[in-house]
PDB file of C-alpha atoms in Angstrom:
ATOM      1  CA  UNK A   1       1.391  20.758   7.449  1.00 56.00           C
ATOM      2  CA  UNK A   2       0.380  16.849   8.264  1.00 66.00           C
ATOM      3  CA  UNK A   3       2.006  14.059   7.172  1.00 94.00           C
ATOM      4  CA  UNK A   4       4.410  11.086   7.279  1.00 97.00           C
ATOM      5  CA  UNK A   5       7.946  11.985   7.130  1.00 96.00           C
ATOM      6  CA  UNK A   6      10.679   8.971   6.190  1.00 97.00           C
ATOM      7  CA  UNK A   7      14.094   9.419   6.335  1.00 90.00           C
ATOM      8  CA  UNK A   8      16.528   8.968   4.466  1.00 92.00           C
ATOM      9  CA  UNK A   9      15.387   8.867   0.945  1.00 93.00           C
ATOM     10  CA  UNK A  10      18.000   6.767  -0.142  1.00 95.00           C
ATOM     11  CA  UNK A  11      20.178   4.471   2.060  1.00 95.00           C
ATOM     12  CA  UNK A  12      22.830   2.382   1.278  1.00 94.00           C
ATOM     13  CA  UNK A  13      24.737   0.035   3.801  1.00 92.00           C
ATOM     14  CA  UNK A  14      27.162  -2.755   3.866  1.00 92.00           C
ATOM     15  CA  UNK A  15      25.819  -6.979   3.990  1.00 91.00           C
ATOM     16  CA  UNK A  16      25.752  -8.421   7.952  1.00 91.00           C
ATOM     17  CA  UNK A  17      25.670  -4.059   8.998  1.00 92.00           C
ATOM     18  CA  UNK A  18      21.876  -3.447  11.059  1.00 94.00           C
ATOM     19  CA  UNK A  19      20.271  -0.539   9.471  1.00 95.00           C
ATOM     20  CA  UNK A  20      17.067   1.643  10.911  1.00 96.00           C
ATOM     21  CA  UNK A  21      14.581   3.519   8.651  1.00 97.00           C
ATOM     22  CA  UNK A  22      12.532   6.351   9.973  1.00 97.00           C
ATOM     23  CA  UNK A  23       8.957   7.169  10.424  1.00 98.00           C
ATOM     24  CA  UNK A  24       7.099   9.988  11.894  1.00 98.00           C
ATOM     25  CA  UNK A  25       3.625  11.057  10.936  1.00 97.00           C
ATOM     26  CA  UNK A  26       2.180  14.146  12.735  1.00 97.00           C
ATOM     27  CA  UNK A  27      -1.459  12.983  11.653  1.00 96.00           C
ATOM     28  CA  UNK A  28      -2.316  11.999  15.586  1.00 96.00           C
ATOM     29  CA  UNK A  29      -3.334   8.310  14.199  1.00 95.00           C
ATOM     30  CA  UNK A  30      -3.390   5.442  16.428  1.00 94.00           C
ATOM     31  CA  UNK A  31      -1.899   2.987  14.026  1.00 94.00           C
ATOM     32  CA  UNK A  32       1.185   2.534  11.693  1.00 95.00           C
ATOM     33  CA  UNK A  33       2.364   0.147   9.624  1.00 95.00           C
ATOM     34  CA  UNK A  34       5.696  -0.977   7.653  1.00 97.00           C
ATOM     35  CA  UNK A  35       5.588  -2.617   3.930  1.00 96.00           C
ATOM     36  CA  UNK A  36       8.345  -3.828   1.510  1.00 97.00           C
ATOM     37  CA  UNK A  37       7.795  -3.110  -1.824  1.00 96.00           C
ATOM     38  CA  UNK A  38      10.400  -4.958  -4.673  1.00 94.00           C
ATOM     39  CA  UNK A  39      10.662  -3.852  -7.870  1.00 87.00           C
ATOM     40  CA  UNK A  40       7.387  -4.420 -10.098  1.00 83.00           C
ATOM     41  CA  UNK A  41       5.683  -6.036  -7.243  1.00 86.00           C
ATOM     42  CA  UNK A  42       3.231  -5.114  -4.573  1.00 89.00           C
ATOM     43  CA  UNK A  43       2.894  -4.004  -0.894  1.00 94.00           C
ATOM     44  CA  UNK A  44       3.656  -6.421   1.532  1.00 93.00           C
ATOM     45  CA  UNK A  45       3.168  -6.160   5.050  1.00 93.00           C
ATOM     46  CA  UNK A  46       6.386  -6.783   7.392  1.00 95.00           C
ATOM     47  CA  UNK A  47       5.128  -4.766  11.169  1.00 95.00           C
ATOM     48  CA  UNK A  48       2.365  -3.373  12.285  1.00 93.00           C
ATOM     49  CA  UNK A  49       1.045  -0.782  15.353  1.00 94.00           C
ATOM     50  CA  UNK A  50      -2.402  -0.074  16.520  1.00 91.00           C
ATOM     51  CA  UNK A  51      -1.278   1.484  19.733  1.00 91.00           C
ATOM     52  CA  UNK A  52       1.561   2.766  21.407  1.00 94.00           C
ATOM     53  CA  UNK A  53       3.680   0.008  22.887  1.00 95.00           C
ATOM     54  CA  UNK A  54       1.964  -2.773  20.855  1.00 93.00           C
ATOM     55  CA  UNK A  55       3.291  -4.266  17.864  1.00 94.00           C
ATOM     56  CA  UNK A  56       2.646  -7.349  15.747  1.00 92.00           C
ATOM     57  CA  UNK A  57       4.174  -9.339  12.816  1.00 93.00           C
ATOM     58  CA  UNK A  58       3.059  -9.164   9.427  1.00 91.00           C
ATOM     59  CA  UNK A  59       3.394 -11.496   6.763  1.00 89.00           C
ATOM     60  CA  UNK A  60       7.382 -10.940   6.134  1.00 94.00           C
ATOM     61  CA  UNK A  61       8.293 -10.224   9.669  1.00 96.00           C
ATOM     62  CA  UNK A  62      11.939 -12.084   9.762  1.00 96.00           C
ATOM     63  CA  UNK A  63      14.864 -10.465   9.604  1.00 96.00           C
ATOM     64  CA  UNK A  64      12.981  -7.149  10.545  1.00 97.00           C
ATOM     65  CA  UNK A  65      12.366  -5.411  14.203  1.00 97.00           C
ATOM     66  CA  UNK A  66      10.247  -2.317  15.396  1.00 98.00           C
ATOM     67  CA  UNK A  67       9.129  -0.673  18.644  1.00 97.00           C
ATOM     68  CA  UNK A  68       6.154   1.810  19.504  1.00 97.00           C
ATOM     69  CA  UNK A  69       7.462   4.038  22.413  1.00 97.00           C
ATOM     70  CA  UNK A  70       5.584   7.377  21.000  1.00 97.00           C
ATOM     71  CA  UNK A  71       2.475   7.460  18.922  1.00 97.00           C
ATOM     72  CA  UNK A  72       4.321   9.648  16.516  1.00 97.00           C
ATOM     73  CA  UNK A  73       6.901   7.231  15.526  1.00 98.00           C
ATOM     74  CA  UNK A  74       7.287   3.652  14.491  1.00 98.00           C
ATOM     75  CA  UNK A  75      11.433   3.349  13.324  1.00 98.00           C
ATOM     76  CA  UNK A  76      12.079  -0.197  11.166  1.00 98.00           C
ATOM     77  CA  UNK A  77      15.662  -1.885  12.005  1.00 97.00           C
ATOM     78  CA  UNK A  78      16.691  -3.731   9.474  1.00 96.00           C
ATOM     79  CA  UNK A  79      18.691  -6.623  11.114  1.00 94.00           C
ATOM     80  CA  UNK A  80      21.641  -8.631   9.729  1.00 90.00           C
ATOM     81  CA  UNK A  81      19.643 -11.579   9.384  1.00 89.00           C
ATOM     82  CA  UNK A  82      17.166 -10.674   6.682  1.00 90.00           C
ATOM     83  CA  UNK A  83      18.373 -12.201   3.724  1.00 90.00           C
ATOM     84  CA  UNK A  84      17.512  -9.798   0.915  1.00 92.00           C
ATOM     85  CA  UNK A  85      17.019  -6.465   2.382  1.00 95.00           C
ATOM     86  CA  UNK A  86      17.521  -4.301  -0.716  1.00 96.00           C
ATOM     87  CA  UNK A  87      14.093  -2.744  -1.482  1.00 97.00           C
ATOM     88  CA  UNK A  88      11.952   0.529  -0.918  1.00 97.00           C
ATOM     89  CA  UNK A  89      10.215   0.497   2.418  1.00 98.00           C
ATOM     90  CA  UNK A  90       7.272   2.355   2.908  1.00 98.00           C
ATOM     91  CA  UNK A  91       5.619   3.167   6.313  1.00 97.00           C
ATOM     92  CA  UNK A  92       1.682   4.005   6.553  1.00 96.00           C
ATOM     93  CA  UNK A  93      -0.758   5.133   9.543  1.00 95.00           C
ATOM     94  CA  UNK A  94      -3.942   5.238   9.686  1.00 94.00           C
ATOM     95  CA  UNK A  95      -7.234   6.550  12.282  1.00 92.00           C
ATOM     96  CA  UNK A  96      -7.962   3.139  13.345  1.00 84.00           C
ATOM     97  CA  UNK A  97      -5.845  -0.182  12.949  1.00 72.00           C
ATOM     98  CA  UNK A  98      -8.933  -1.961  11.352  1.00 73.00           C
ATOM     99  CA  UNK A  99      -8.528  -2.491   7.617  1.00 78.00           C
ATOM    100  CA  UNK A 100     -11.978  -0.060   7.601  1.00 82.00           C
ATOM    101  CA  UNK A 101      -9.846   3.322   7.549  1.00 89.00           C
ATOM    102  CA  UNK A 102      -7.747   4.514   4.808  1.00 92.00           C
ATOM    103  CA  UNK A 103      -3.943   4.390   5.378  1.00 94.00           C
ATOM    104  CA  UNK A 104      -1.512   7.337   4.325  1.00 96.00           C
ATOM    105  CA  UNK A 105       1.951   6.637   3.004  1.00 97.00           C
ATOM    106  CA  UNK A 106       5.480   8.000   3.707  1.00 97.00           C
ATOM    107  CA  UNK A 107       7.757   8.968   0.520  1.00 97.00           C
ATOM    108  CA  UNK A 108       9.653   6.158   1.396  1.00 97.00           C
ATOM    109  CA  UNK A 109      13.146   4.807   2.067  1.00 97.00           C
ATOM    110  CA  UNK A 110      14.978   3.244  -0.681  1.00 97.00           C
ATOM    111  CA  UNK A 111      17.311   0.628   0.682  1.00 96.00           C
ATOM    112  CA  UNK A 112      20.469  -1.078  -0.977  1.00 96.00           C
ATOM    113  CA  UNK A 113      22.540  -3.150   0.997  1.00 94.00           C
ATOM    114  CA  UNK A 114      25.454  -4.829  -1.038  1.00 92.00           C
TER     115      UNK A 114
ATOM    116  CA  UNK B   1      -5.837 -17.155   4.170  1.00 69.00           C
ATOM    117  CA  UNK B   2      -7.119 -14.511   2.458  1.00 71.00           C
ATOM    118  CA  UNK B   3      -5.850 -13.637  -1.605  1.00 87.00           C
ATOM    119  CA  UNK B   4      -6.385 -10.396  -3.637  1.00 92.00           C
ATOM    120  CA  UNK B   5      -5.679 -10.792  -7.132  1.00 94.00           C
ATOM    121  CA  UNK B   6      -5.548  -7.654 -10.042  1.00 96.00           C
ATOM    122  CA  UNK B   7      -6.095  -8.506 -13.130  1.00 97.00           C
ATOM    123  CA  UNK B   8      -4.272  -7.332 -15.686  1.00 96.00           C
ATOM    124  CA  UNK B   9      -0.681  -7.277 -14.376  1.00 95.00           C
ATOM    125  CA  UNK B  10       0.295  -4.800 -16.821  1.00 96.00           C
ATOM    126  CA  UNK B  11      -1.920  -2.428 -18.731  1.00 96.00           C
ATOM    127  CA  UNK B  12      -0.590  -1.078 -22.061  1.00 96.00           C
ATOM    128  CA  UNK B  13      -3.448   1.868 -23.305  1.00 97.00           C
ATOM    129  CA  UNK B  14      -3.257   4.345 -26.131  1.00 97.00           C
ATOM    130  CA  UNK B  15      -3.710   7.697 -25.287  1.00 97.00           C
ATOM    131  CA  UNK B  16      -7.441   8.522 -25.242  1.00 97.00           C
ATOM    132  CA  UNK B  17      -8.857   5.428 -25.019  1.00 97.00           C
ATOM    133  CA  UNK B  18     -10.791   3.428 -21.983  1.00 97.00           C
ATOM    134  CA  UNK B  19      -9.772   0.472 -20.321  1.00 95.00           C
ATOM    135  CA  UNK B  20     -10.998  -1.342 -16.813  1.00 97.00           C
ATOM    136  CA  UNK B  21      -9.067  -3.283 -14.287  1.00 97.00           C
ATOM    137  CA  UNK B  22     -10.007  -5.684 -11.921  1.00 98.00           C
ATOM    138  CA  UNK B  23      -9.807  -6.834  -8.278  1.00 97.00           C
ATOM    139  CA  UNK B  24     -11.067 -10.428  -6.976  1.00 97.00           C
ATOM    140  CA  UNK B  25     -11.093 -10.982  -3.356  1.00 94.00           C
ATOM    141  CA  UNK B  26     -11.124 -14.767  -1.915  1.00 91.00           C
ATOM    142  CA  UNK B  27     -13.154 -13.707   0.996  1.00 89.00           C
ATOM    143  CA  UNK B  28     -15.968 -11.330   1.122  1.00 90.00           C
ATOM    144  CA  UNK B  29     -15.020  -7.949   1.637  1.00 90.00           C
ATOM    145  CA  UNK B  30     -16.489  -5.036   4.522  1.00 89.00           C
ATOM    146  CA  UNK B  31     -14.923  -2.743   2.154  1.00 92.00           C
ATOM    147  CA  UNK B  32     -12.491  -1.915  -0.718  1.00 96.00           C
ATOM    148  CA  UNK B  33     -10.197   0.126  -1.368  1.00 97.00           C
ATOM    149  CA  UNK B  34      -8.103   1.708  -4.081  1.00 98.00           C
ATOM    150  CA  UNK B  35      -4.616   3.204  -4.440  1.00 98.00           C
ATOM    151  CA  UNK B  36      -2.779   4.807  -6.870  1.00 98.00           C
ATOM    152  CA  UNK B  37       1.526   4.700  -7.177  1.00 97.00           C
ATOM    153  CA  UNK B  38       3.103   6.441  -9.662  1.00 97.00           C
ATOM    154  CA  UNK B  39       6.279   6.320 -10.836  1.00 94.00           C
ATOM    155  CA  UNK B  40       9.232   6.397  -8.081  1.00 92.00           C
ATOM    156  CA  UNK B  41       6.472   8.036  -5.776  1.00 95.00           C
ATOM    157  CA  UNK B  42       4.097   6.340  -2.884  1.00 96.00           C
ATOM    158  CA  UNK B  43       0.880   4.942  -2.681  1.00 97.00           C
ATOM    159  CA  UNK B  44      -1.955   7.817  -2.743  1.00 97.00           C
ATOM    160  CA  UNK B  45      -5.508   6.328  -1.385  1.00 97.00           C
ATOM    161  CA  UNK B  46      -7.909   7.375  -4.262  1.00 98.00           C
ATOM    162  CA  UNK B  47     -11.134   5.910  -2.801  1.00 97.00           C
ATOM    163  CA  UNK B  48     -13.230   3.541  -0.727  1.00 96.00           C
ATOM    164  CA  UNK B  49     -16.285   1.463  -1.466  1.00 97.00           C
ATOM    165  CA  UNK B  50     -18.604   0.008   1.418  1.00 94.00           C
ATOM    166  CA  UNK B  51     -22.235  -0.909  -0.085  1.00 95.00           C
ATOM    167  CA  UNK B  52     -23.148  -4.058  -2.316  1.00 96.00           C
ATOM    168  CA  UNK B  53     -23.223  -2.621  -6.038  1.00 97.00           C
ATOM    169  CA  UNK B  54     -22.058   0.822  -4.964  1.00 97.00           C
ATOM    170  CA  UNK B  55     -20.567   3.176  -7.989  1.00 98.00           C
ATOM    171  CA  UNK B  56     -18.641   6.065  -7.662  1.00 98.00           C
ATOM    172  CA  UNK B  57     -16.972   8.339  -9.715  1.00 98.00           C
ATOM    173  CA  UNK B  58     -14.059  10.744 -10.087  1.00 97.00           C
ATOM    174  CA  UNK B  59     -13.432  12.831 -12.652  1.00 96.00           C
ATOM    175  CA  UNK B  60     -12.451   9.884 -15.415  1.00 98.00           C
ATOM    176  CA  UNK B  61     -12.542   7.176 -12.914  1.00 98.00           C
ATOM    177  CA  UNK B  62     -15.399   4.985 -12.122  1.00 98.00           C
ATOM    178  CA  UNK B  63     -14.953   2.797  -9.118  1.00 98.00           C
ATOM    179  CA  UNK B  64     -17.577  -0.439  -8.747  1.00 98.00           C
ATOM    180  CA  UNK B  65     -17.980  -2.720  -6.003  1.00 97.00           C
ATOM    181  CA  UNK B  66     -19.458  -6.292  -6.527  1.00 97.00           C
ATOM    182  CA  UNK B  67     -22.732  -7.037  -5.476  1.00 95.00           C
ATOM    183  CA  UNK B  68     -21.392 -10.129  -3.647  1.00 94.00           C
ATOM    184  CA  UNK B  69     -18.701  -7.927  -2.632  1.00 94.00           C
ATOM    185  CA  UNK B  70     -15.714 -10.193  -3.296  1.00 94.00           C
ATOM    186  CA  UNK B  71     -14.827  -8.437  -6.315  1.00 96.00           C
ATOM    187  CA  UNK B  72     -14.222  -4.308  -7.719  1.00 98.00           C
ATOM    188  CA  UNK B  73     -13.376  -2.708 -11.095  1.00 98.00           C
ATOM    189  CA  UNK B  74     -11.791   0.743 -11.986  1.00 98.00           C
ATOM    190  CA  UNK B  75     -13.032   1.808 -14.928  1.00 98.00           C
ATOM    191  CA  UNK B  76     -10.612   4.741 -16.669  1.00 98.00           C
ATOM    192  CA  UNK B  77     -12.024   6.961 -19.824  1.00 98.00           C
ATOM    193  CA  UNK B  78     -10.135   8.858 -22.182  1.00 98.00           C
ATOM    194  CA  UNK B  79      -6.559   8.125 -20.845  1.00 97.00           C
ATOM    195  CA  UNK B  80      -4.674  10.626 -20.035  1.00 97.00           C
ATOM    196  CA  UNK B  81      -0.428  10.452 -19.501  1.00 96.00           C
ATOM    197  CA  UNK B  82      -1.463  11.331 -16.138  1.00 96.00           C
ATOM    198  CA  UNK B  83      -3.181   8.981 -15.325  1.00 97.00           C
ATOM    199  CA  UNK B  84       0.311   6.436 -15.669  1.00 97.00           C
ATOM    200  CA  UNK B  85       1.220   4.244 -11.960  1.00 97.00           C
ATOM    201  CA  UNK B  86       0.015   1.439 -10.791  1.00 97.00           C
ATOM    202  CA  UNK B  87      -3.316   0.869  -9.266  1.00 98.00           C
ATOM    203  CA  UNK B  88      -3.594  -1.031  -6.170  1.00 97.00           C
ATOM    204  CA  UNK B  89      -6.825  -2.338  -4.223  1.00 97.00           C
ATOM    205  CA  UNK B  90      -6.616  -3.744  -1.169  1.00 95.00           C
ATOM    206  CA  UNK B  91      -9.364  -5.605   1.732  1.00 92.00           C
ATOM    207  CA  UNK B  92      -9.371  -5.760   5.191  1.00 87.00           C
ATOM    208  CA  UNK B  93      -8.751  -9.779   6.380  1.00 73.00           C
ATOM    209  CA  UNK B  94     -10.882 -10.958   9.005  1.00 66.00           C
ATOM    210  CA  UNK B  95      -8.387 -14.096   9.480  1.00 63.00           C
ATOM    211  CA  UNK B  96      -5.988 -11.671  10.691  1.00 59.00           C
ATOM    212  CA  UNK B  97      -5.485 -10.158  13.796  1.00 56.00           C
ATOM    213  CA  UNK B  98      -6.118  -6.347  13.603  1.00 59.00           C
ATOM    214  CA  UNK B  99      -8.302  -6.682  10.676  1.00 63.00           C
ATOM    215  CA  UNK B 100      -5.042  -4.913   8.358  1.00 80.00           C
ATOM    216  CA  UNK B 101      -5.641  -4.659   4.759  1.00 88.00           C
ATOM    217  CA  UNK B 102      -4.394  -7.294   2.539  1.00 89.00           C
ATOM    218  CA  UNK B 103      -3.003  -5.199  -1.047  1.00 92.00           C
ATOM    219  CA  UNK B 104      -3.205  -6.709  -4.265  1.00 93.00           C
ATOM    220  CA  UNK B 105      -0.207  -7.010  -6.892  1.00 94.00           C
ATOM    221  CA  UNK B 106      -1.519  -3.994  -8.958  1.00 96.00           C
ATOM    222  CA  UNK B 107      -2.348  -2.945 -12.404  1.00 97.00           C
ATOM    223  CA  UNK B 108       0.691  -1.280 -14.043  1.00 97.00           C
ATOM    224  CA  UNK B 109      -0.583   1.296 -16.510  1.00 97.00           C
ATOM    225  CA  UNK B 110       1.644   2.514 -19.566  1.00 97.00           C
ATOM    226  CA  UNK B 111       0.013   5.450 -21.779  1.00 95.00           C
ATOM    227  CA  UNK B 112       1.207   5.715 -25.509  1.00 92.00           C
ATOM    228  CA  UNK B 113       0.831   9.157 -26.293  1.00 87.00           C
TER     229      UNK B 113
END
């Protein structure tokens, strides 16, 4: 049974605390990404992968960290420093890193830090 | 760099009837493609169009892409509850490195039974 797996479902931490959201996908792609959706509002793009041990910043990269050590996962920390973390974080992967391939979503993490 | 823009925000449709939503890229597009989010769930990928002009359908839904392809519509007929969430397109940007798609806001779509 492929997929991507996120855990938890819900999260809930205390302000200046790191947190880290998980992502696995057993779907053997090459790339994975992280977005932060807020309420009403639409994907954006905070970390992306197109191979192991390669990462770059999306368009909401601060406060945020990842790493790439197995194809299979791409975990999200959450640092201290991003100023309004509460939001549902979804992780994708797709074939190819080009936007040309179609990207498959996680259930998600839904994060509230107070 | 490079915008996506739905049009309408919010989409308020009785039951049964047909509406269309639209995408508008800044930048000319390789491809497009759509998404659908429903309620507390995730984005689902529901299609992708390549060719000038192309059409395709799905059951109810009717996907265009624009001849200068900067632009797409999704066309829904005889709404059904079902087919409540919010539709998202999204482009690949060329400005940035990797090529990674670039989402639009979304259509929210409310049924009235």
């Amino acid at each position: 049974d492929g997929g991507i797996t996120q855990s938890p479902k819900y999260l809930f931490r205390k302000e200046g605390q790191n947190v880290t959201l998980s992502c696995e996908q057993n779907l053997n792609h090459d790339a994975m990404y992280w977005y932060r959706q807020d309420p009403g509002q639409g994907l954006r793009l905070i970390y992306y992968s197109q191979i192991v041990n390669d990462f770059q910043k999306g368009d909401i990269a601060e406060g945020y960290s990842v790493s790439r050590e197995k194809k299979e996962s791409f975990p999200l920390t959450v640092t201290s420093a991003q100023k309004n973390p509460t939001a549902f974080y979804l992780c994708a992967s797709s074939i190819g890193g080009q936007g040309t391939y179609e990207q498959y979503f996680g259930p998600g993490t839904r994060l509230t830090v107070t | 760099g490079q915008q996506v823009m739905q049009i309408p925000q919010y989409q308020h449709v009785q039951e049964g009837e047909d509406f269309t939503t639209y995408c508008n890229s800044s930048t000319t597009l390789s491809n497009i493609q759509w998404y659908k989010q429903r309620p507390g769930g995730h984005p689902v990928f529901l299609i992708q169009l390549v060719k000038s002009g192309e059409v395709k359908k799905q059951k109810r839904l009717t996907f265009q892409f624009g001849e200068a392809k900067k632009n797409s519509s999704l066309h829904i007929t005889a709404t059904q509850t079902t087919d409540v969430g919010t539709y998202f397109c999204a482009g690949p940007n060329y400005k940035a490195a990797g090529n990674k798609l670039t989402f639009g806001g979304g259509t929210r779509v409310l049924v009235k039974p």
